[in-house]
Structures are given as C-alpha cells and as structure tokens.
Amino acid sequence: MCLKRQYVAGLIGSLGALCLGMVMGWSGPAEMLIAKGKGYSFVPTSDEFGWIASLMTLGAASTCLPVGYMAGVLGRKMVMIAILIPLMLGWLLITAATHVLMVQLGRYVTGASVGVYCVLVQIYCTEISEVKNRGVMGSFYQLWLTIGILISYTVGAYVPLFIFNIFSTVVPLVYFLLFIWMPETPAYYVQKGKTDKAEKALHWLRGKDADISADIQAISIEIKKEKVNIRKAMGRKTTLKGLGISITLMALQQFIGINAIAFYSTSIFEEAKTGIPSEVCTIILGIVGCIAVAPAIMFIDRCGRRIFLFVAAAVMCVMHFLMGAYFHWLRDKNVGWMPILAICIFVFAFSMGFGYLPWLIMAEIFAEDVKPLCAAICGTLNWIFGFTVTKLFPICLSVAGPAITFWIFAANCRIKGASTIRLMI
C-alpha cells in the first residue's frame, strides 16, 4: 500500500497544530514588547496580561464539546476548515486593538478556534492512516505545534508586534488553501452511509489499485458493533477506562507546567539572569522542541507509548527540580547556563512524550461511536487544566517564588506520572 499520500494528507491536515502553536507562542515575545510600550498605545498591568495569556486556554476549553459533536455531524475536515474563519477574525482583533479588552477578546477567540485542532488533528490522522504508521502520523501534530511555537518566538523577537500579528493572520489562509484538497476520513463517510465516498477516499490514500474491501469491512464492523444508545456506549467499561486514562494523561500534560513555560518563557529567562538575551533563549527553546520530534517519529511505533511516557515523566521531574534548585541556591553562583539547559531538556522530553501522546492515545482507544464525544470531553478538561496553570503561574511566582513553583511541577511529574503508568498497565 502507498504511504506517501497518507503522509501528505497527515502533514497538511496537521497544519492546524501549526496555527495552535503560533497562538500559544504569541504571548512569550509579546509580553516584553507590550510591557515596553512597543506593541500598543496602552500598557496592560501584570494582572491584565495574565488574562491575555490565559484566556486563550479558556477559549479553547469552551469549544471542544460543541466541535466534537459537529465533527460527528459535519465531518472532521469541514469543521477543521470552517474554524479558520473565527481564527483569522481573532487575529485581526489582536492586530487592531486600541484597548486591552480587544486583545483579551482576540486571545479568547483565537483560543476558541485553534483549541479544536488538538482533538480533530489526531482523529483525522488516525482515521486516514494504517495501523502500522499511526504513531508516525500522530507525531505530525507535535511537529507542527513546536514549529508554530518556534515561528512565534523567532518572528516575535525580530519584527514589530503589528507585523507579527499580520503574519499570524495570514498563516490560517495558507492552511485553508492546502487542506481544501485533502480527503475527508473514510470512517466518517462509512458512519454516514456514504460507502462510495469512503471507497474514493481510501483509493486516494492507499492507491487507485489498492484492495480496500478489507478496510471498508473493518470500519463497517466496528461501527455496527458499537452502534448502541450513546448513554450505553458511554457507560461501557472500555469507554470508562479509556476516559480514565485519557483524562489522567491530559491532567499530567498540563500540571507539569508546559503552558507556563511556553506562555511565559521570555520572562522566565529574564528572571533567571542567564547572561544571554531572553529572546535568544526562547528561540533556542523552540528549536529544541522541534528537534525532539525526530526521535519520536522514528521510534514511537517500535518502543511503544508507555516507555516514552515513563522516560519523559522521569526526565521532566529531574529538570523541574534542578530549576527549583537554581532559583533557590544557585542564581548568584555564575551558572547561568543551568536554567537554559534544564528547560531545554524539559522541553525535549515533553515533545518526545507528553506533547502529543495523550492526544494520540485518546484518538486510538475509543470506539468510533463515542470517539468525538470522548475526545471533546478530554479536550475540554485539558484546556481547563491549562487555564488553571497559566493563570496561577504568575501568582505562584509572586507569592511562593520560582523555586517552590518549579518544585511543585516536579512533584506533579513524579506523582501523576507514576499514577498514569499504573493506569495504563
């Protein structure tokens, strides 16, 4: 069977994660520019910027449930394309803002738009791929996410905020022009009784001479086997166990502090006094995140999901402890390289494991009839967890200090990481 077109469709479909990464990475470089009065005619207070950063996650949480339903009704591809309209409108609000409320509203709208991609990109890639290359296809999400963050860090560091915002507005249009040519998932077509369209999509993905009868039959059997009342479907033991695993993974992904680092990276490096410009440190961080996806792509289907999660949790725990130790004992000891190294290793480990595996596992473990709803529930909770961390992070820094804050993240890696591995056994 031909894998080339599957990879093309997966890479282009996953560009939604690029849009998500750019929204997530925006607040890092924008924070310093806005604080210095270089972004707008107004300067937000620290609390107002905290809302600017965190409202993106709250917006994402608000749309996962309805979009999960819409994806089951209208199709994965249709929803992924339609959501680009409010995304561009949100960026235009941020670009033309004359008051802090406009920026906050723009962040909420962009978050509400791109948040759905964390759910739909993995579902789309899972449903167009063969089992043997599903891990590779799932890693495209993290690849584009880290590239999106890197683009925001780099562009935001070297161009005026207005140009940065305009550039961010144009990227979704490029995504639309590419993705419009890709097929809908065969599973969606079979669910809707459109077998002819499912066959056409499979021939496009597998090759025109490929024998797709087994694929159609497998999808049909899966859908008929699980086709029961939604309440009964949600009450199945397999569904409840899947929800337990997925929600635990989502909680761990957020409570280890990745969004705090992604959203406040520039100010973290400023506070650490590394001796290197914070903008450069942030760009290095983005590059490391991109590089880390390579070993994940090469080894995820060989080594399995659990070992990646276990190793990543252990490494991240150690790096958070070292960050706490630096801020508590070593900040004045001429070891400015230490926080850069620790955060880079943390991001490397995260990108290899917890960056995309929670979403990939979520897309793999649920039956077709409950997948959109369960994915929406998990996505909503993930972004609620993310909002909590993003909003509380600057408060914890000011009240408890950076050392205690990073040690809390280390404890989360240790406790929640162990519970997650046990749950998956």
Coordinates of C-alpha atoms in Angstrom, one line a residue:
M1 CA 0.0 0.0 0.0
C2 CA 1.1 3.5 -0.7
L3 CA 2.0 5.6 2.3
K4 CA 3.1 8.7 0.5
R5 CA -0.4 10.2 0.2
Q6 CA -1.2 9.3 3.7
Y7 CA 1.8 11.2 4.9
V8 CA 0.9 14.2 2.7
A9 CA -2.6 14.3 4.0
G10 CA -1.4 13.9 7.5
L11 CA 1.2 16.6 7.3
I12 CA -1.2 19.1 5.6
G13 CA -4.1 18.2 7.9
S14 CA -1.9 18.6 10.9
L15 CA -1.1 22.2 10.0
G16 CA -3.9 23.1 12.3
A17 CA -1.4 22.4 15.1
L18 CA 0.9 25.0 13.5
C19 CA -1.9 27.6 13.9
L20 CA -2.3 26.4 17.5
G21 CA 1.5 26.6 18.2
M22 CA 1.6 30.2 16.9
V23 CA -1.3 31.2 19.2
M24 CA 0.4 29.5 22.2
G25 CA 3.8 31.0 21.4
W26 CA 2.5 34.6 20.8
S27 CA 2.4 35.7 24.5
G28 CA 6.1 34.8 25.0
P29 CA 7.7 37.6 22.9
A30 CA 4.6 39.8 23.0
E31 CA 4.8 40.1 26.8
M32 CA 8.1 42.0 26.7
L33 CA 7.2 44.1 23.7
I34 CA 3.9 45.2 25.2
A35 CA 5.4 45.9 28.6
K36 CA 8.0 48.2 27.0
G37 CA 5.2 50.1 25.2
K38 CA 6.2 48.8 21.8
G39 CA 3.1 47.0 20.9
Y40 CA 0.0 49.1 21.5
S41 CA -0.9 52.6 22.6
F42 CA -1.7 51.1 26.1
V43 CA 0.4 49.1 28.5
P44 CA -1.6 46.3 30.3
T45 CA -1.0 45.7 34.0
S46 CA 0.6 42.4 35.1
D47 CA -2.9 41.0 36.0
E48 CA -4.3 42.2 32.7
F49 CA -1.5 40.4 30.8
G50 CA -2.1 37.3 32.9
W51 CA -5.6 37.3 31.4
I52 CA -4.3 38.0 27.9
A53 CA -2.1 34.8 28.2
S54 CA -4.7 32.6 29.9
L55 CA -7.8 33.5 28.0
M56 CA -6.5 31.6 25.1
T57 CA -6.8 28.3 27.1
L58 CA -10.2 29.3 28.4
G59 CA -11.4 29.9 24.8
A60 CA -10.1 26.5 23.7
A61 CA -11.9 24.8 26.6
S62 CA -15.2 26.4 25.6
T63 CA -15.4 24.9 22.0
C64 CA -14.1 21.4 22.3
L65 CA -17.5 19.9 23.3
P66 CA -19.6 21.5 20.6
V67 CA -16.9 20.9 18.0
G68 CA -16.7 17.3 19.0
Y69 CA -20.4 17.0 18.2
M70 CA -20.1 19.0 15.0
A71 CA -17.2 16.8 13.8
G72 CA -19.5 13.8 14.1
V73 CA -22.3 15.5 12.1
L74 CA -20.5 17.7 9.5
G75 CA -17.2 15.8 9.2
R76 CA -13.7 16.2 10.5
K77 CA -12.4 18.1 7.5
M78 CA -15.3 20.5 7.2
V79 CA -15.1 21.6 10.9
M80 CA -11.3 22.0 10.7
I81 CA -11.7 24.3 7.7
A82 CA -14.7 26.3 9.0
I83 CA -12.9 27.1 12.2
L84 CA -10.3 29.1 10.3
I85 CA -12.8 32.0 9.8
P86 CA -13.1 32.9 13.6
L87 CA -9.3 32.2 13.9
M88 CA -8.5 35.0 11.4
L89 CA -11.0 37.3 13.0
G90 CA -9.4 36.8 16.3
W91 CA -6.0 37.7 15.0
L92 CA -7.5 40.8 13.4
L93 CA -8.9 41.9 16.8
I94 CA -5.4 41.5 18.3
T95 CA -3.8 43.4 15.5
A96 CA -6.2 46.3 15.5
A97 CA -6.6 46.5 19.3
T98 CA -7.0 50.0 20.8
H99 CA -7.8 48.7 24.3
V100 CA -6.7 45.8 26.4
L101 CA -10.1 44.3 26.2
M102 CA -9.8 43.9 22.5
V103 CA -6.5 41.9 22.9
Q104 CA -8.2 39.7 25.6
L105 CA -11.2 39.1 23.4
G106 CA -8.9 38.3 20.4
R107 CA -7.0 35.9 22.5
Y108 CA -10.2 34.2 23.6
V109 CA -11.4 33.9 20.0
T110 CA -8.1 32.6 18.7
G111 CA -8.0 30.1 21.5
A112 CA -11.6 29.0 20.9
S113 CA -10.6 28.4 17.3
V114 CA -7.3 26.6 17.5
G115 CA -8.2 24.6 20.6
V116 CA -10.3 22.2 18.5
Y117 CA -7.2 21.1 16.5
C118 CA -5.7 19.3 19.5
V119 CA -8.7 17.0 19.2
L120 CA -9.5 16.9 15.5
V121 CA -6.0 16.7 14.1
Q122 CA -5.3 13.4 15.9
I123 CA -8.7 12.0 15.0
Y124 CA -8.2 13.0 11.3
C125 CA -4.7 11.5 11.2
T126 CA -5.7 8.3 13.0
E127 CA -8.7 7.7 10.7
I128 CA -6.7 8.2 7.4
S129 CA -3.7 6.1 8.4
E130 CA -3.0 2.4 8.6
V131 CA -2.3 0.8 12.0
K132 CA 1.4 0.3 11.2
N133 CA 2.1 4.0 10.7
R134 CA -0.4 5.5 13.1
G135 CA 2.3 6.5 15.6
V136 CA 4.3 8.4 12.9
M137 CA 1.1 10.1 11.7
G138 CA 0.2 11.1 15.2
S139 CA 3.6 12.7 15.8
F140 CA 2.9 15.3 13.0
Y141 CA 0.7 17.1 15.5
Q142 CA 3.6 17.7 17.8
L143 CA 6.0 18.5 14.9
W144 CA 3.8 21.4 13.6
L145 CA 2.9 22.5 17.1
T146 CA 6.6 23.0 18.0
I147 CA 7.3 24.6 14.6
G148 CA 4.4 27.0 15.2
I149 CA 5.8 28.0 18.7
L150 CA 9.3 28.4 17.2
I151 CA 7.9 30.7 14.4
S152 CA 6.2 32.9 17.0
Y153 CA 9.3 33.0 19.2
T154 CA 11.5 33.9 16.2
V155 CA 9.3 36.3 14.3
G156 CA 8.1 38.0 17.6
A157 CA 11.7 38.6 18.6
Y158 CA 12.8 40.5 15.5
V159 CA 9.8 42.2 13.9
P160 CA 7.4 44.9 15.3
L161 CA 4.3 43.4 17.0
F162 CA 2.0 44.8 14.3
I163 CA 3.9 42.8 11.6
F164 CA 4.0 39.8 13.9
N165 CA 0.2 39.9 14.2
I166 CA -0.4 40.4 10.5
F167 CA 1.8 37.4 9.7
S168 CA -0.1 35.3 12.2
T169 CA -3.4 36.3 10.5
V170 CA -2.2 35.1 7.1
V171 CA -1.0 31.6 8.1
P172 CA -4.5 30.2 8.5
L173 CA -5.3 31.2 4.9
V174 CA -2.3 29.2 3.7
Y175 CA -3.6 26.2 5.7
F176 CA -7.0 26.6 4.0
L177 CA -5.5 26.7 0.5
L178 CA -3.6 23.5 1.1
F179 CA -6.1 21.4 3.2
I180 CA -9.1 22.0 0.9
W181 CA -7.6 19.5 -1.5
M182 CA -7.3 16.7 1.1
P183 CA -9.9 14.0 1.6
E184 CA -12.4 13.5 4.4
T185 CA -11.8 10.5 6.6
P186 CA -13.2 7.2 5.3
A187 CA -14.6 6.4 8.8
Y188 CA -16.8 9.5 8.7
Y189 CA -18.2 8.6 5.3
V190 CA -19.0 5.0 6.5
Q191 CA -20.7 6.3 9.6
K192 CA -22.9 8.4 7.3
G193 CA -23.6 5.6 5.0
K194 CA -21.6 7.1 2.1
T195 CA -19.7 4.0 1.2
D196 CA -18.9 5.2 -2.3
K197 CA -17.2 8.3 -1.0
A198 CA -15.4 6.2 1.6
E199 CA -14.0 4.0 -1.1
K200 CA -12.9 7.0 -3.1
A201 CA -11.1 8.5 -0.1
L202 CA -9.4 5.2 0.6
H203 CA -8.3 4.8 -3.0
W204 CA -6.8 8.3 -2.8
L205 CA -5.0 7.4 0.4
R206 CA -3.9 3.8 -0.4
G207 CA -3.5 4.0 -4.2
K208 CA -6.0 3.5 -7.0
D209 CA -5.1 -0.2 -7.4
A210 CA -5.2 -1.0 -3.7
D211 CA -7.6 -3.6 -2.3
I212 CA -9.7 -1.6 0.1
S213 CA -12.5 -4.1 0.7
A214 CA -11.0 -5.2 4.0
D215 CA -10.6 -1.6 5.2
I216 CA -14.3 -0.8 4.4
Q217 CA -15.4 -4.0 6.1
A218 CA -13.3 -3.4 9.2
I219 CA -14.7 0.1 9.6
S220 CA -18.3 -1.1 9.0
I221 CA -17.9 -3.9 11.5
E222 CA -16.5 -1.5 14.1
I223 CA -19.3 1.0 13.6
K224 CA -22.1 -1.7 13.6
K225 CA -20.6 -3.5 16.6
E226 CA -20.6 -0.3 18.7
K227 CA -23.8 1.2 17.4
V228 CA -25.9 1.5 20.5
N229 CA -27.5 4.2 22.6
I230 CA -25.0 6.9 23.4
R231 CA -25.6 6.6 27.1
K232 CA -25.0 2.8 27.0
A233 CA -21.9 3.4 24.8
M234 CA -20.5 6.0 27.3
G235 CA -21.2 3.6 30.2
R236 CA -19.2 0.7 28.7
K237 CA -16.3 -0.4 30.8
T238 CA -13.9 0.1 27.9
T239 CA -15.2 3.7 27.4
L240 CA -14.9 4.5 31.1
K241 CA -11.4 3.0 31.3
G242 CA -10.4 5.0 28.2
L243 CA -11.8 8.2 29.8
G244 CA -9.8 7.5 33.0
I245 CA -6.6 7.0 31.0
S246 CA -7.1 10.0 28.7
I247 CA -8.2 12.5 31.4
T248 CA -5.3 11.4 33.6
L249 CA -2.9 12.0 30.7
M250 CA -4.5 15.4 30.0
A251 CA -4.1 16.4 33.6
L252 CA -0.5 15.4 33.7
Q253 CA 0.3 17.1 30.4
Q254 CA -0.9 20.5 31.8
F255 CA 0.1 20.3 35.5
I256 CA 3.7 19.6 34.7
G257 CA 3.8 23.3 33.6
I258 CA 4.4 23.2 29.9
N259 CA 2.0 26.0 29.2
A260 CA 3.5 28.1 31.9
I261 CA 6.9 27.8 30.2
A262 CA 5.5 28.2 26.7
F263 CA 3.5 31.3 27.6
Y264 CA 6.0 33.0 29.9
S265 CA 9.3 31.7 28.5
T266 CA 10.8 35.2 27.9
S267 CA 10.0 36.5 31.4
I268 CA 11.3 33.2 33.0
F269 CA 14.7 33.6 31.3
E270 CA 14.7 37.3 32.3
E271 CA 14.1 36.2 35.9
A272 CA 16.8 33.5 35.7
K273 CA 19.5 36.1 34.7
T274 CA 21.2 33.7 32.3
G275 CA 23.5 36.3 30.8
I276 CA 22.0 35.6 27.3
P277 CA 19.3 37.7 25.9
S278 CA 15.9 36.2 26.8
E279 CA 14.7 36.3 23.2
V280 CA 17.6 34.2 22.1
C281 CA 17.0 31.7 25.0
T282 CA 13.4 31.4 23.9
I283 CA 14.3 30.7 20.3
I284 CA 16.7 28.0 21.4
L285 CA 13.9 26.5 23.4
G286 CA 11.7 26.5 20.2
I287 CA 14.4 24.8 18.2
V288 CA 14.9 22.1 20.8
G289 CA 11.2 21.4 20.8
C290 CA 11.2 20.8 17.0
I291 CA 14.3 18.6 17.1
A292 CA 12.8 16.4 19.8
V293 CA 10.0 15.3 17.5
A294 CA 12.5 13.4 15.3
P295 CA 13.3 10.5 17.7
A296 CA 9.6 10.3 18.5
I297 CA 8.8 9.8 14.8
M298 CA 11.5 7.2 14.4
F299 CA 10.9 5.1 17.5
I300 CA 7.3 5.5 18.7
D301 CA 5.9 2.6 16.8
R302 CA 8.8 0.4 17.8
C303 CA 9.2 1.2 21.5
G304 CA 5.5 1.7 22.4
R305 CA 3.7 4.6 24.1
R306 CA 4.2 3.6 27.7
I307 CA 8.0 3.7 27.7
F308 CA 8.0 7.1 26.1
L309 CA 5.7 8.4 28.8
F310 CA 7.6 6.9 31.6
V311 CA 11.0 8.2 30.5
A312 CA 9.6 11.6 29.7
A313 CA 8.0 12.0 33.1
A314 CA 11.2 11.0 34.9
V315 CA 13.3 13.4 32.9
M316 CA 10.9 16.3 33.3
C317 CA 10.7 15.7 37.1
V318 CA 14.5 16.0 37.4
M319 CA 14.7 19.1 35.3
H320 CA 12.0 20.9 37.3
F321 CA 13.9 20.0 40.5
L322 CA 17.1 21.5 39.0
M323 CA 15.2 24.7 38.1
G324 CA 14.0 25.0 41.6
A325 CA 17.5 24.4 42.9
Y326 CA 18.9 27.0 40.7
F327 CA 16.4 29.7 41.8
H328 CA 16.8 28.7 45.5
W329 CA 20.6 28.3 45.8
L330 CA 22.5 29.0 42.6
R331 CA 21.2 32.1 40.9
D332 CA 24.1 34.2 42.0
K333 CA 26.8 31.4 41.5
N334 CA 27.7 32.2 37.9
V335 CA 25.9 29.1 36.4
G336 CA 23.5 31.0 34.1
W337 CA 23.7 28.1 31.6
M338 CA 21.9 25.8 34.1
P339 CA 18.3 27.1 33.6
I340 CA 18.7 27.2 29.8
L341 CA 19.9 23.6 29.8
A342 CA 17.3 22.4 32.3
I343 CA 14.4 23.9 30.4
C344 CA 15.7 22.8 27.0
I345 CA 15.9 19.2 28.3
F346 CA 12.5 19.5 29.8
V347 CA 11.0 20.7 26.5
F348 CA 12.9 17.9 24.7
A349 CA 11.4 15.3 27.0
F350 CA 8.0 16.8 26.8
S351 CA 7.9 16.9 23.0
M352 CA 9.0 13.3 22.8
G353 CA 6.3 12.1 25.1
F354 CA 3.6 14.2 26.7
G355 CA 3.4 16.7 23.9
Y356 CA 1.4 14.5 21.6
L357 CA 0.9 11.1 23.1
P358 CA -2.1 12.0 25.3
W359 CA -3.9 13.1 22.1
L360 CA -2.7 10.1 20.0
I361 CA -3.7 7.6 22.8
M362 CA -7.1 9.4 23.1
A363 CA -7.7 9.0 19.4
E364 CA -6.7 5.3 19.5
I365 CA -8.5 3.9 22.5
F366 CA -12.1 5.0 21.9
A367 CA -14.7 3.2 19.7
E368 CA -15.9 5.1 16.7
D369 CA -19.4 5.8 18.1
V370 CA -18.0 7.6 21.3
K371 CA -14.8 9.0 19.9
P372 CA -16.0 12.5 19.0
L373 CA -17.7 13.0 22.4
C374 CA -15.0 11.4 24.5
A375 CA -12.3 13.4 22.6
A376 CA -14.3 16.6 23.2
I377 CA -14.6 15.9 26.9
C378 CA -10.9 15.2 27.2
G379 CA -10.0 18.3 25.1
T380 CA -12.2 20.5 27.3
L381 CA -10.7 19.3 30.5
N382 CA -7.2 19.6 29.1
W383 CA -7.7 23.3 28.3
I384 CA -9.4 23.9 31.7
F385 CA -6.3 22.4 33.3
G386 CA -4.2 24.6 31.1
F387 CA -6.1 27.7 32.0
T388 CA -5.7 26.9 35.7
V389 CA -1.9 26.5 35.3
T390 CA -1.4 29.5 33.1
K391 CA -3.5 31.8 35.3
L392 CA -1.9 30.6 38.6
F393 CA 1.7 30.5 37.4
P394 CA 2.5 34.3 37.8
I395 CA 0.6 34.3 41.1
C396 CA 2.7 31.4 42.4
L397 CA 5.8 33.1 41.3
S398 CA 5.0 36.3 43.2
V399 CA 3.6 34.5 46.3
A400 CA 5.8 31.4 46.7
G401 CA 8.8 32.3 44.5
P402 CA 10.1 30.5 41.4
A403 CA 11.9 27.7 43.4
I404 CA 8.8 26.5 45.1
T405 CA 6.8 26.8 41.9
F406 CA 9.2 24.6 39.9
W407 CA 9.3 22.1 42.7
I408 CA 5.5 21.8 42.6
F409 CA 5.8 21.0 38.9
A410 CA 8.5 18.4 39.8
A411 CA 6.1 16.8 42.4
N412 CA 3.4 16.7 39.8
C413 CA 5.7 14.9 37.3
R414 CA 6.5 12.3 40.0
I415 CA 3.1 11.7 41.4
K416 CA 0.9 12.0 38.3
G417 CA 3.5 10.3 36.1
A418 CA 3.5 7.2 38.3
S419 CA -0.3 7.0 38.5
T420 CA -0.6 7.3 34.8
I421 CA 1.8 4.5 34.1
R422 CA -0.1 2.2 36.6
L423 CA -3.4 3.1 35.0
M424 CA -2.2 2.1 31.5
I425 CA -1.0 -1.3 32.6

